mmCIF file of C-alpha atoms and ligand atoms in Angstrom:
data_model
loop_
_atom_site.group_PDB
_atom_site.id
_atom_site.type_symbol
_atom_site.label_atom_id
_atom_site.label_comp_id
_atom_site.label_asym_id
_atom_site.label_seq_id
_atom_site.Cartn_x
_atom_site.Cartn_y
_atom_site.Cartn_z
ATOM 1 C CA UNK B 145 -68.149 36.798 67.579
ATOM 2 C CA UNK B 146 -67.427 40.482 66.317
ATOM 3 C CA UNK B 147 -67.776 40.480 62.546
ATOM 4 C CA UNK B 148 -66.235 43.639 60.635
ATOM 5 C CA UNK B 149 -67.329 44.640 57.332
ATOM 6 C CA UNK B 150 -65.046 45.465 54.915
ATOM 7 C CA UNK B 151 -65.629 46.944 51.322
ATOM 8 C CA UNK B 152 -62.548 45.633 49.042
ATOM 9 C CA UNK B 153 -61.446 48.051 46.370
ATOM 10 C CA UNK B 154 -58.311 46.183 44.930
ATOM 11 C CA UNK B 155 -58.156 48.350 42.108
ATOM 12 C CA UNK B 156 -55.615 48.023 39.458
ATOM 13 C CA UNK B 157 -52.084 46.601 38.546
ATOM 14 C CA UNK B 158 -50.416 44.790 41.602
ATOM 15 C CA UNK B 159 -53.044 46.527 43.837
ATOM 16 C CA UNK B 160 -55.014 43.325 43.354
ATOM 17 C CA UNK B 161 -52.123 40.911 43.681
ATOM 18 C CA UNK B 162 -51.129 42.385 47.240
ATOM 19 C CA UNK B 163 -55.133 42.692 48.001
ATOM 20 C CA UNK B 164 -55.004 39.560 47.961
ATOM 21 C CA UNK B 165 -52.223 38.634 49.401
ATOM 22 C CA UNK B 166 -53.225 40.552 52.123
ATOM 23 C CA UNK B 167 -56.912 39.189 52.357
ATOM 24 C CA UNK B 168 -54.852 35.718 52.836
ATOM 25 C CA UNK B 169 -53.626 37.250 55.967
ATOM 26 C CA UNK B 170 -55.994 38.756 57.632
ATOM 27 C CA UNK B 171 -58.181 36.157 57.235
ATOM 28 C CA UNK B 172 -55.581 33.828 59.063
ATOM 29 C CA UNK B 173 -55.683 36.161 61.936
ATOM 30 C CA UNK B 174 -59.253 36.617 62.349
ATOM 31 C CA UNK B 175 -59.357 32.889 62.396
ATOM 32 C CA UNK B 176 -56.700 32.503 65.362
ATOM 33 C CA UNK B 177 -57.926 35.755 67.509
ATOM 34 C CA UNK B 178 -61.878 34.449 67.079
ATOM 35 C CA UNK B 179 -63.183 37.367 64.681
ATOM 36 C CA UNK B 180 -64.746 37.676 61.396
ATOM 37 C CA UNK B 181 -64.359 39.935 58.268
ATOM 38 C CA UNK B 182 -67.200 40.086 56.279
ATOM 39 C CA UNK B 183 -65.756 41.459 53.271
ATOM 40 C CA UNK B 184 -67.237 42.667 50.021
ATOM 41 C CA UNK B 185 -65.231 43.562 46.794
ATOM 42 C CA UNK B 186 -65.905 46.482 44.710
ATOM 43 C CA UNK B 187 -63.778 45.621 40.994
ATOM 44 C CA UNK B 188 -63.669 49.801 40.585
ATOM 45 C CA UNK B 189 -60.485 50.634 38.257
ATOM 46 C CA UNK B 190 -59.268 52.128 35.258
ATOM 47 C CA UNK B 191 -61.213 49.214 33.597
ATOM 48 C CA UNK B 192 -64.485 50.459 34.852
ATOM 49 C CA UNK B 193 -63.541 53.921 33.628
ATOM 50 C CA UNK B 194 -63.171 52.525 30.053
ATOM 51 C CA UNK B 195 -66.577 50.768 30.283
ATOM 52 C CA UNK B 196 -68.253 53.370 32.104
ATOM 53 C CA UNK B 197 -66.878 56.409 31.613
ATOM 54 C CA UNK B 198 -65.917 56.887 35.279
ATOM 55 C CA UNK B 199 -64.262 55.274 37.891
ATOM 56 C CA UNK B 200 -67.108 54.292 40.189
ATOM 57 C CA UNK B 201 -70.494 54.539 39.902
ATOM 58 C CA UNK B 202 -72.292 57.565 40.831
ATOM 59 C CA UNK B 203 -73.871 56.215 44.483
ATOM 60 C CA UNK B 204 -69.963 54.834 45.261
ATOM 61 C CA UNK B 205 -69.453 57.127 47.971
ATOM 62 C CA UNK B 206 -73.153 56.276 49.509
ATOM 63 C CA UNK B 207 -72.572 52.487 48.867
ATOM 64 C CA UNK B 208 -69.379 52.674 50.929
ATOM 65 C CA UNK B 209 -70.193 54.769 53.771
ATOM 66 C CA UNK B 210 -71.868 51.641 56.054
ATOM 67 C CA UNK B 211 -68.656 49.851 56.079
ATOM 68 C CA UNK B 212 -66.826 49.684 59.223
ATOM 69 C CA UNK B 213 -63.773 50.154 57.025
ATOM 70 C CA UNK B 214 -62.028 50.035 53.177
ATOM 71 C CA UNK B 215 -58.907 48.604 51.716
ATOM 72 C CA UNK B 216 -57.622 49.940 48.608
ATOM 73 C CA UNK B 217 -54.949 47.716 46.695
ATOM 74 C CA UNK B 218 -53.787 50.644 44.391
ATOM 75 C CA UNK B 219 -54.981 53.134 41.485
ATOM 76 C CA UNK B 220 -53.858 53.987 37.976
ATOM 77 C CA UNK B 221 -53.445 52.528 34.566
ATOM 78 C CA UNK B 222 -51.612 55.693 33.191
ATOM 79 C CA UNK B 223 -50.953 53.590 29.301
ATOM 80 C CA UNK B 224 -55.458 53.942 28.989
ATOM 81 C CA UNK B 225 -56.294 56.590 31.528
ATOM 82 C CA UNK B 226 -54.673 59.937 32.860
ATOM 83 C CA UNK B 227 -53.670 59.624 36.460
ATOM 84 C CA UNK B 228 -55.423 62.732 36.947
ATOM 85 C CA UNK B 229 -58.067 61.285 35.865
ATOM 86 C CA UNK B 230 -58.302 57.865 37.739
ATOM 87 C CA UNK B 231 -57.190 59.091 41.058
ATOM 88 C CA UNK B 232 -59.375 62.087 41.161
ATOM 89 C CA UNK B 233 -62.106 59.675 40.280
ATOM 90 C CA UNK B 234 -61.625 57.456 43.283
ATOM 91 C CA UNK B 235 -58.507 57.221 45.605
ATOM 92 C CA UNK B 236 -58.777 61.344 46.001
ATOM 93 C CA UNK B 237 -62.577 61.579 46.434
ATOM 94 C CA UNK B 238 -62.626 58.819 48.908
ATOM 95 C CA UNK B 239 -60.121 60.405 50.937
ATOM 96 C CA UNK B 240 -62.438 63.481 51.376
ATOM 97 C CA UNK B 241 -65.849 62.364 51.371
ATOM 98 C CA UNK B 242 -64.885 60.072 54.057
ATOM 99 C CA UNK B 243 -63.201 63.182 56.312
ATOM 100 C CA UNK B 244 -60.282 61.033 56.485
ATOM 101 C CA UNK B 245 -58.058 63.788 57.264
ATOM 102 C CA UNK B 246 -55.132 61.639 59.150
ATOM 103 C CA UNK B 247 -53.033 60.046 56.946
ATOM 104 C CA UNK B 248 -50.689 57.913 59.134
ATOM 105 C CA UNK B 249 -47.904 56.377 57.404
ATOM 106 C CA UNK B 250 -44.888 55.116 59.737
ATOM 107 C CA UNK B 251 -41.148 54.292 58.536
ATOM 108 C CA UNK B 252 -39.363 51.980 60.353
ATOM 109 C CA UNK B 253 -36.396 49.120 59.262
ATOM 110 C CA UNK B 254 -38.337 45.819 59.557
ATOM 111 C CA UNK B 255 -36.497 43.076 60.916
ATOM 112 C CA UNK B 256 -33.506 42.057 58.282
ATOM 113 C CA UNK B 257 -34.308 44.417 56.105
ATOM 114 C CA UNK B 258 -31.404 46.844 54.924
ATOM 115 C CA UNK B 259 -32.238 50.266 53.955
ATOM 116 C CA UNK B 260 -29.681 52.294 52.102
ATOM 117 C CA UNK B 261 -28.737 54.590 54.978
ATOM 118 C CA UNK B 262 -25.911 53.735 57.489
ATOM 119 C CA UNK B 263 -27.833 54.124 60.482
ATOM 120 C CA UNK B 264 -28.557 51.969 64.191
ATOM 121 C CA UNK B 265 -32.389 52.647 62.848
ATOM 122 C CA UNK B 266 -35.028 54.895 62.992
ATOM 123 C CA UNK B 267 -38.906 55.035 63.929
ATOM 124 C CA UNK B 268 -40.795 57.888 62.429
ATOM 125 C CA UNK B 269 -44.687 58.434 62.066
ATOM 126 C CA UNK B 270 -45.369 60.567 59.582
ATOM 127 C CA UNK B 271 -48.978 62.406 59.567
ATOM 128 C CA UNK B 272 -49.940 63.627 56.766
ATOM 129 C CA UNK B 273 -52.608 66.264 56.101
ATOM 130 C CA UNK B 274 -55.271 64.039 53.915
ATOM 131 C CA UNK B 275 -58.262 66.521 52.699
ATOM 132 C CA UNK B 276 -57.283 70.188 51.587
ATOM 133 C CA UNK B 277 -53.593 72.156 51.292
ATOM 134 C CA UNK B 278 -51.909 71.374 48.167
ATOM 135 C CA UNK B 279 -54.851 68.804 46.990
ATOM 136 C CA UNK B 280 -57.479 71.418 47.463
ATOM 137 C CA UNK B 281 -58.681 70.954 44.423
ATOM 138 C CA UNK B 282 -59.155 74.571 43.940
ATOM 139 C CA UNK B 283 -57.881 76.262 40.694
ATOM 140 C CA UNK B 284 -58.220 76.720 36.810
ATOM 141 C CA UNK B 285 -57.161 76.855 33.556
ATOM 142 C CA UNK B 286 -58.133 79.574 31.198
ATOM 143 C CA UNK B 287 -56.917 80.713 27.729
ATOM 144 C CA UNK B 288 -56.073 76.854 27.259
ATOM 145 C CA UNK B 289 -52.892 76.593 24.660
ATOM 146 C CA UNK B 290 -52.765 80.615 23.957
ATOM 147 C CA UNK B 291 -49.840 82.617 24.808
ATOM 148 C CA UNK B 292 -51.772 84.053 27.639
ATOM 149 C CA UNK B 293 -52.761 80.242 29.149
ATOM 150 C CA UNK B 294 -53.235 80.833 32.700
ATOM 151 C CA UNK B 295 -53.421 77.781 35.372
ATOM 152 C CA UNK B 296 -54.115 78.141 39.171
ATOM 153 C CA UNK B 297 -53.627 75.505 41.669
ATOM 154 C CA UNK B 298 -54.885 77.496 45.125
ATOM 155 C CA UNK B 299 -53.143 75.578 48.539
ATOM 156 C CA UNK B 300 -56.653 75.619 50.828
ATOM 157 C CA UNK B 301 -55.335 75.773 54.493
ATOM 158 C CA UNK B 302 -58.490 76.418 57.110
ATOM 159 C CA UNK B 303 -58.444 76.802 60.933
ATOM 160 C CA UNK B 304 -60.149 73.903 61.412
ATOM 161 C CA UNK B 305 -57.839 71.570 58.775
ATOM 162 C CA UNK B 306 -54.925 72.629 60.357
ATOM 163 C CA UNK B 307 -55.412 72.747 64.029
ATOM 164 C CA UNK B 308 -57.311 69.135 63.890
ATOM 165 C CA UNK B 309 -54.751 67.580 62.080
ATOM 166 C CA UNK B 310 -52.345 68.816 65.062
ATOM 167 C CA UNK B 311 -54.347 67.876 67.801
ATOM 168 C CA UNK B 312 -54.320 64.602 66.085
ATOM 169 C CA UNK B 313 -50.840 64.627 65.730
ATOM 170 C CA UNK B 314 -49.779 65.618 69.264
ATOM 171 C CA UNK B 315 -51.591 63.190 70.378
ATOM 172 C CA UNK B 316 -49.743 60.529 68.913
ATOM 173 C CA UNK B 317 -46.574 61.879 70.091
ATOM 174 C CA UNK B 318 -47.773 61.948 73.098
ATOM 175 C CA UNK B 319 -48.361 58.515 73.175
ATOM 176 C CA UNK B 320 -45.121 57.392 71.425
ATOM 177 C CA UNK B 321 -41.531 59.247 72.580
ATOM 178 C CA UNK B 322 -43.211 62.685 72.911
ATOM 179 C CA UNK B 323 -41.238 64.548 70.190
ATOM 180 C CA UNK B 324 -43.233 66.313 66.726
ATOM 181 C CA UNK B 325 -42.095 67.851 64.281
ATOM 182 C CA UNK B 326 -43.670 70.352 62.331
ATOM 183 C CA UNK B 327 -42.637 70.802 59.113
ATOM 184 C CA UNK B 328 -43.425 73.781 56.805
ATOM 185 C CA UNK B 329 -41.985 76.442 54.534
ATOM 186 C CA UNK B 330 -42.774 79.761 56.613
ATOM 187 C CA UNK B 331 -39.385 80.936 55.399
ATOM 188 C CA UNK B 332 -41.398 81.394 52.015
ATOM 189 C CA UNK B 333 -44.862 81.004 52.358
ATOM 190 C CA UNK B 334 -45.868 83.732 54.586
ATOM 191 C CA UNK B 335 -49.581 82.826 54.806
ATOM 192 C CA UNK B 336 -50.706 79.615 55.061
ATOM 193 C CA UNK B 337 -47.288 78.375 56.627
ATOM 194 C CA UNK B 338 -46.898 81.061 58.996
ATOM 195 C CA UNK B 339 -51.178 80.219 59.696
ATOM 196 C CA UNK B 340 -49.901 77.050 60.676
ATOM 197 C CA UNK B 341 -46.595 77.498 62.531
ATOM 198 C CA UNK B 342 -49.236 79.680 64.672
ATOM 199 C CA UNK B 343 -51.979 77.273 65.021
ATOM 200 C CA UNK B 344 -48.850 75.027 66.262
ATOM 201 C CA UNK B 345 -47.615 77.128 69.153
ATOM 202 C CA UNK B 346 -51.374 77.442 70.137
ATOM 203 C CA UNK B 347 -52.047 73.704 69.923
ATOM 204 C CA UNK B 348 -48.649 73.064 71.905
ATOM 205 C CA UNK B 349 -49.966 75.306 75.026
ATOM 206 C CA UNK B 350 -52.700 71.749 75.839
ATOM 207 C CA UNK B 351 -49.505 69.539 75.366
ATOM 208 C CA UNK B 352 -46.694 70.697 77.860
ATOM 209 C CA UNK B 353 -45.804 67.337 77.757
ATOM 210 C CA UNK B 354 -44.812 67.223 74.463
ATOM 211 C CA UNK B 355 -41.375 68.800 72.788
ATOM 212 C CA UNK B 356 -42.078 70.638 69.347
ATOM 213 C CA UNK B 357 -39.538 71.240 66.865
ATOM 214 C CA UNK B 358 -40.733 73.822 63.554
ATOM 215 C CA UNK B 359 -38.468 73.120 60.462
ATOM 216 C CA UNK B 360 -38.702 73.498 57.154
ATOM 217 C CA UNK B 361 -39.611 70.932 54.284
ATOM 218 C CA UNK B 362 -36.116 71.395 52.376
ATOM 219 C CA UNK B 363 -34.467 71.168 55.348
ATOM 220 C CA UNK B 364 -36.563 68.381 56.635
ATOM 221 C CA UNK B 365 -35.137 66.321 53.445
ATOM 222 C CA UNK B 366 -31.838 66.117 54.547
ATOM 223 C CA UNK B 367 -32.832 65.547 58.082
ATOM 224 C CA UNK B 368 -34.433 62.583 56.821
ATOM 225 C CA UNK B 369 -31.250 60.854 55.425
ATOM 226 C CA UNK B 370 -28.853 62.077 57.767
ATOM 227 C CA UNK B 371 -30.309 62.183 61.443
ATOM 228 C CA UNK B 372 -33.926 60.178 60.625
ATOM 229 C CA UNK B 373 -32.860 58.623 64.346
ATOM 230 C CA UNK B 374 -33.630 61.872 66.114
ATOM 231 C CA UNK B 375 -37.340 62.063 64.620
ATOM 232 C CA UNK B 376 -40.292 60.929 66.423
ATOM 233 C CA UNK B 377 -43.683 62.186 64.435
ATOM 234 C CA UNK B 378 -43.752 64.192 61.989
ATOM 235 C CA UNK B 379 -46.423 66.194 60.778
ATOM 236 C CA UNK B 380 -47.157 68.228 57.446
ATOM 237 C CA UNK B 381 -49.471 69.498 54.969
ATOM 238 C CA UNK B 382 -51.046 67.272 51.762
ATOM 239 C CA UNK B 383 -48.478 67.753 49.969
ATOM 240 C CA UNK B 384 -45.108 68.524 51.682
ATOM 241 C CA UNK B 385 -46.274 64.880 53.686
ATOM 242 C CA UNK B 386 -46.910 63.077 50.564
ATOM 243 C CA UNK B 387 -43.333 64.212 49.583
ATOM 244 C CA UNK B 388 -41.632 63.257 52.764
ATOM 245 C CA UNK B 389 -43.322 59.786 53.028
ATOM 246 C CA UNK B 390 -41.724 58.353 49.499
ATOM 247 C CA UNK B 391 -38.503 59.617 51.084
ATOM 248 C CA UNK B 392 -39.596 57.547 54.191
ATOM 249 C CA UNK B 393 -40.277 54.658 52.262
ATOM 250 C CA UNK B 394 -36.744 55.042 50.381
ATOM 251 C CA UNK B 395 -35.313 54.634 53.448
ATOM 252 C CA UNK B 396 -36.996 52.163 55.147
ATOM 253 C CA UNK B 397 -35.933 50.203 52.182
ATOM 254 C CA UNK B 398 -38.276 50.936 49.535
ATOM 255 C CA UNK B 399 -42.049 51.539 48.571
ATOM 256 C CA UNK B 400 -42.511 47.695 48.970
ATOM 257 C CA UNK B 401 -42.589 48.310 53.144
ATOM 258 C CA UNK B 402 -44.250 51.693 53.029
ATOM 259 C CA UNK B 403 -47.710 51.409 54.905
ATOM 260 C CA UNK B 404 -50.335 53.510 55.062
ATOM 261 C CA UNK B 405 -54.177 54.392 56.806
ATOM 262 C CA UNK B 406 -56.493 57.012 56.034
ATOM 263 C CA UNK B 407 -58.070 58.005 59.118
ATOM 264 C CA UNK B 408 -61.445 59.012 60.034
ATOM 265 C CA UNK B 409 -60.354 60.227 63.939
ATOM 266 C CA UNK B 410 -63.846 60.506 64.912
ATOM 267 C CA UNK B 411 -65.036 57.479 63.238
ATOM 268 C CA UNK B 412 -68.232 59.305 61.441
ATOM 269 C CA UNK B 413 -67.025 57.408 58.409
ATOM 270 C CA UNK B 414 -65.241 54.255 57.037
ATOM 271 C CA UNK B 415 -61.310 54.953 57.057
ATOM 272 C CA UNK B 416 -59.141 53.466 54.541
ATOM 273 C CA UNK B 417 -55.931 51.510 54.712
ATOM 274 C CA UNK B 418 -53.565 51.136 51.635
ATOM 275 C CA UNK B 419 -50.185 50.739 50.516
ATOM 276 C CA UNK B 420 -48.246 53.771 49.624
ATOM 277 C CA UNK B 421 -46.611 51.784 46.439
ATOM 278 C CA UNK B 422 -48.968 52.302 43.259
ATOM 279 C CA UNK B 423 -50.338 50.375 40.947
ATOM 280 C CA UNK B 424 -46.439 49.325 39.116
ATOM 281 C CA UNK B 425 -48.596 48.116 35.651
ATOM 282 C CA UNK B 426 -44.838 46.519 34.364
ATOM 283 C CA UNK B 427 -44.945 43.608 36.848
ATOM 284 C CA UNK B 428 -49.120 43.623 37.686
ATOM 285 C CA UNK B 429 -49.632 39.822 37.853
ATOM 286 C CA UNK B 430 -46.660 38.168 37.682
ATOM 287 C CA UNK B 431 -46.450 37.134 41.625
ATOM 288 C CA UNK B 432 -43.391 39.655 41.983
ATOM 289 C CA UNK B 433 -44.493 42.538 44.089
ATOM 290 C CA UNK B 434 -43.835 42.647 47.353
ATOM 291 C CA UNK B 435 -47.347 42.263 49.567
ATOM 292 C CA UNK B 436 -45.352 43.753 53.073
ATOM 293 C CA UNK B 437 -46.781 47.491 52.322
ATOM 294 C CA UNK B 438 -50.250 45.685 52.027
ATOM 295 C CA UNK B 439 -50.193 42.773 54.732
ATOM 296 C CA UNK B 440 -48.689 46.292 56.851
ATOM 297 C CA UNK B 441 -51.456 48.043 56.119
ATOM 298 C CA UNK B 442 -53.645 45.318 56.875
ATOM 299 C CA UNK B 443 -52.427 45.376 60.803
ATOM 300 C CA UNK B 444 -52.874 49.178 60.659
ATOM 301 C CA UNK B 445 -56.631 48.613 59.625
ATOM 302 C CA UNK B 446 -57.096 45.873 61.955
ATOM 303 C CA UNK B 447 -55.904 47.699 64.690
ATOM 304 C CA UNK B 448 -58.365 50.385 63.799
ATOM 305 C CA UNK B 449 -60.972 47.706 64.133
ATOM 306 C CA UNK B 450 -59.735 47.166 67.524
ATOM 307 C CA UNK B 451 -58.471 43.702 67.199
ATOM 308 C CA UNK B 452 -55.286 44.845 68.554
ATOM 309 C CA UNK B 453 -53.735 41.729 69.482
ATOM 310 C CA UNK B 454 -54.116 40.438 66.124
ATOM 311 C CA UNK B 455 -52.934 43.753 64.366
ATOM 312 C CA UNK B 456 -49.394 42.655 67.034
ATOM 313 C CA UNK B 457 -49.533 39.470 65.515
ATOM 314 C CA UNK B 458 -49.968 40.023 61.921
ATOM 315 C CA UNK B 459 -46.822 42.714 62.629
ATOM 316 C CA UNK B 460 -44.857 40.153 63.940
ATOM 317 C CA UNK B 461 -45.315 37.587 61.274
ATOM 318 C CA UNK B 462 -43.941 39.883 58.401
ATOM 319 C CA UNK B 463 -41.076 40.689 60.826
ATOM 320 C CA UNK B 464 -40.260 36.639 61.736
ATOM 321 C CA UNK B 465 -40.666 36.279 57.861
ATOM 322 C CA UNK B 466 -38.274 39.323 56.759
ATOM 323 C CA UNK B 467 -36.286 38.182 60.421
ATOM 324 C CA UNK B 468 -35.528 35.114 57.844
ATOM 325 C CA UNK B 469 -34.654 37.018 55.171
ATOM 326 C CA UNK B 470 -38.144 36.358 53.322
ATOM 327 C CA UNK B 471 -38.938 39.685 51.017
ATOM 328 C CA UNK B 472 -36.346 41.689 51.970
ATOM 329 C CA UNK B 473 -34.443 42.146 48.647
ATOM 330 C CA UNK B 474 -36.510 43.180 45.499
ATOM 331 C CA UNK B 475 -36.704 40.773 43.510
ATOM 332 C CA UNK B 476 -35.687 37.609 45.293
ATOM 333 C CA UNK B 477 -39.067 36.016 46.744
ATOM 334 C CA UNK B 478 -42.320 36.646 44.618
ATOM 335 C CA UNK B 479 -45.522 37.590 46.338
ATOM 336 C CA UNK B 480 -46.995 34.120 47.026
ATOM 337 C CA UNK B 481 -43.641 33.298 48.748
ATOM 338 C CA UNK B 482 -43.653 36.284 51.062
ATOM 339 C CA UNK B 483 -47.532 35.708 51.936
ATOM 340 C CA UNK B 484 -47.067 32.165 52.764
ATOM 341 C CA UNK B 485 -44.136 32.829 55.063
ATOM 342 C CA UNK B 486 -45.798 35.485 56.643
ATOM 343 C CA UNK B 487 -49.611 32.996 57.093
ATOM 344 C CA UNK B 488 -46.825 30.235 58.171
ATOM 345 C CA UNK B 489 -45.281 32.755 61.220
ATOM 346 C CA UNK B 490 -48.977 33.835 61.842
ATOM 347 C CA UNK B 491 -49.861 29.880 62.228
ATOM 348 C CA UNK B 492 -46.944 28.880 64.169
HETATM 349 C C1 LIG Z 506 -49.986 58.682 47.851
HETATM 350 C C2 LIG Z 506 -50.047 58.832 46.358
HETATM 351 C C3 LIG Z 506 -51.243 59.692 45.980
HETATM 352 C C4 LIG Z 506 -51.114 61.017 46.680
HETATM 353 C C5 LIG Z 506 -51.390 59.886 44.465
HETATM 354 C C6 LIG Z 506 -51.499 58.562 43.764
HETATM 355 C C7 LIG Z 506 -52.518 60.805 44.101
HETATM 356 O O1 LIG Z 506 -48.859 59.369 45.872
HETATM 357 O O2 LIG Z 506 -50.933 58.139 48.440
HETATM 358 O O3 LIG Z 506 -48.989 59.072 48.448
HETATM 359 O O4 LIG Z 506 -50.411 61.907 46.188
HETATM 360 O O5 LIG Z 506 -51.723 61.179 47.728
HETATM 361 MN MN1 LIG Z 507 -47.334 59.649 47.387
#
């Protein structure tokens, strides 16, 4: 029997109520498909960062690294610790230690569920650029609370950032309707966004099979609500994508059904599936949120494993539950409810 290992971080607020919602779930399906997940749990959170001054320990990164893959519930506890503080202390480091420069995050209307656009649907993958851009990390402050402050926060776009994470996304739509997007702001930025409209039309010369439209991020926003049928993928930088994928999950009905994977395409490292929803402290605990994002995210990561047929059926049972109107409206079922009639679809 394959056994995968998984290192649990469920983190904070209703990242550890849909952690284990999800858990609930995939251990159902590696029961019926005949694998095991060996899972360990790592309690890393703002609550550690209170006790310990940081948010994991020192060897976290090394302690991880021999997994055959992480799932992260959520990060942040903004009332005791700076955001900037908690999610450059774990979600952010993991992200790049691990090389996990694909960030795949697709919006789609699950069965019966209603977004607030008046549309016959849509099916967009969006890839995100995971490890530099916008979240380069590269900048300063100087002359802190003088007239003369000074704060830089440098965008970091290399060759090798850029054309991998296009390779990476033409070949997903190659494999899907054959359509990418490219979305920039070379109108603007006439470096790094020119860089990469270049590295684009060079990485489009191995894929004659696929059609390659260039537009730009404001523009891209309206596209989004108005025509999202006429996307395919979608690819951008760290932060234009991070932008673009809350406005994905708006209209596929809300954060609650946004999924997400951190990939590792070359599998040197663990790659790490979470939510896009965040931590949501006001209703941590109180069986409300909605586990869909998660349990989503959970087929993404098994399919990653390779357990494909499970990752299908895990899919399906959210969509038979929200099919039956189960977790489709905020607020209506709580988070035990949607888990069970998602295990009771995976069972049947
Ligand atoms: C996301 C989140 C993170 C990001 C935050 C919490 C740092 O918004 O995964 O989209 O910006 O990447
Ligand atoms: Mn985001």
């Amino acid at each position: 029997m394959n056994t995968h290992r998984i290192a649990l971080i469920p983190g904070d607020g209703i990242g550890v109520d849909v952690t284990a919602a999800t858990m609930q779930v995939l251990a159902a399906a590696a029961a019926r498909f005949g694998f095991a997940l060996a899972t360990e749990t790592f309690p890393w959170s703002c609550q550690t960062y209170l006790d310990t001054g940081a948010m994991m320990p020192a060897d976290g990164i090394a302690r991880l690294r021999g997994f055959d893959a992480i799932y992260l519930g959520a990060v942040g506890w903004p009332e005791t610790v700076p955001d900037a503080v908690s999610l450059h202390g774990l979600l952010l480091p993991l992200r790049k230690a691990f090389d996990q420069y694909a960030n795949i995050r697709p919006h789609r209307l699950l069965k019966g569920v209603e977004g607030p656009l008046r549309t016959e649907g849509f099916d967009i993958l969006c890839i995100r650029e995971n490890t530099e851009g916008e979240y380069s990390g590269a900048g300063g402050r100087v002359h802190q609370g003088r007239d003369n402050e000074v704060a830089t926060e440098t965008a970091i776009f290399t060759r090798k950032g850029v054309e991998r994470i296009l390779r990476f996304a033409f070949d997903q739509a190659r494999a899907r309707r054959g359509h990418l997007t490219s979305v920039t702001k070379s109108n603007a930025q006439k470096y790094s966004m020119v860089f990469w409209d270049e590295i684009t039309r060079e990485v489009a010369a191995d894929y004659p099979d696929v059609t390659v439209s260039h537009m730009h991020i404001d523009a891209m926003a309206a596209k989004m609500v108005m025509a999202p049928q006429d996307l395919d993928v979608v690819v951008a930088s760290n932060l234009f994508g991070d932008i673009l994928t809350d406005l994905g999950a708006a209209i596929q009905g809300g954060l609650g059904f946004a999924a997400s994977a951190n990939i590792c395409p070359d599998r040197s490292a663990p790659s790490m599936f979470e939510p896009v929803h965040g931590s949501a402290p006001d209703i941590a605990g109180r069986n409300i949120a909605n586990p869909i994002a998660a349990i989503w995210s959970g087929a993404m990561m098994l399919d990653h494993l390779g357990e494909t047929a499970a990752a299908a059926a895990v899919l399906a049972a959210v969509e038979t539950a929200t099919g039956r109107g189960i977790g489709c409206r905020p607020g209506a079922h709580g988070t035990g409810e949607i888990t069970a009639a998602v295990l009771a679809a995976l069972e049947a």
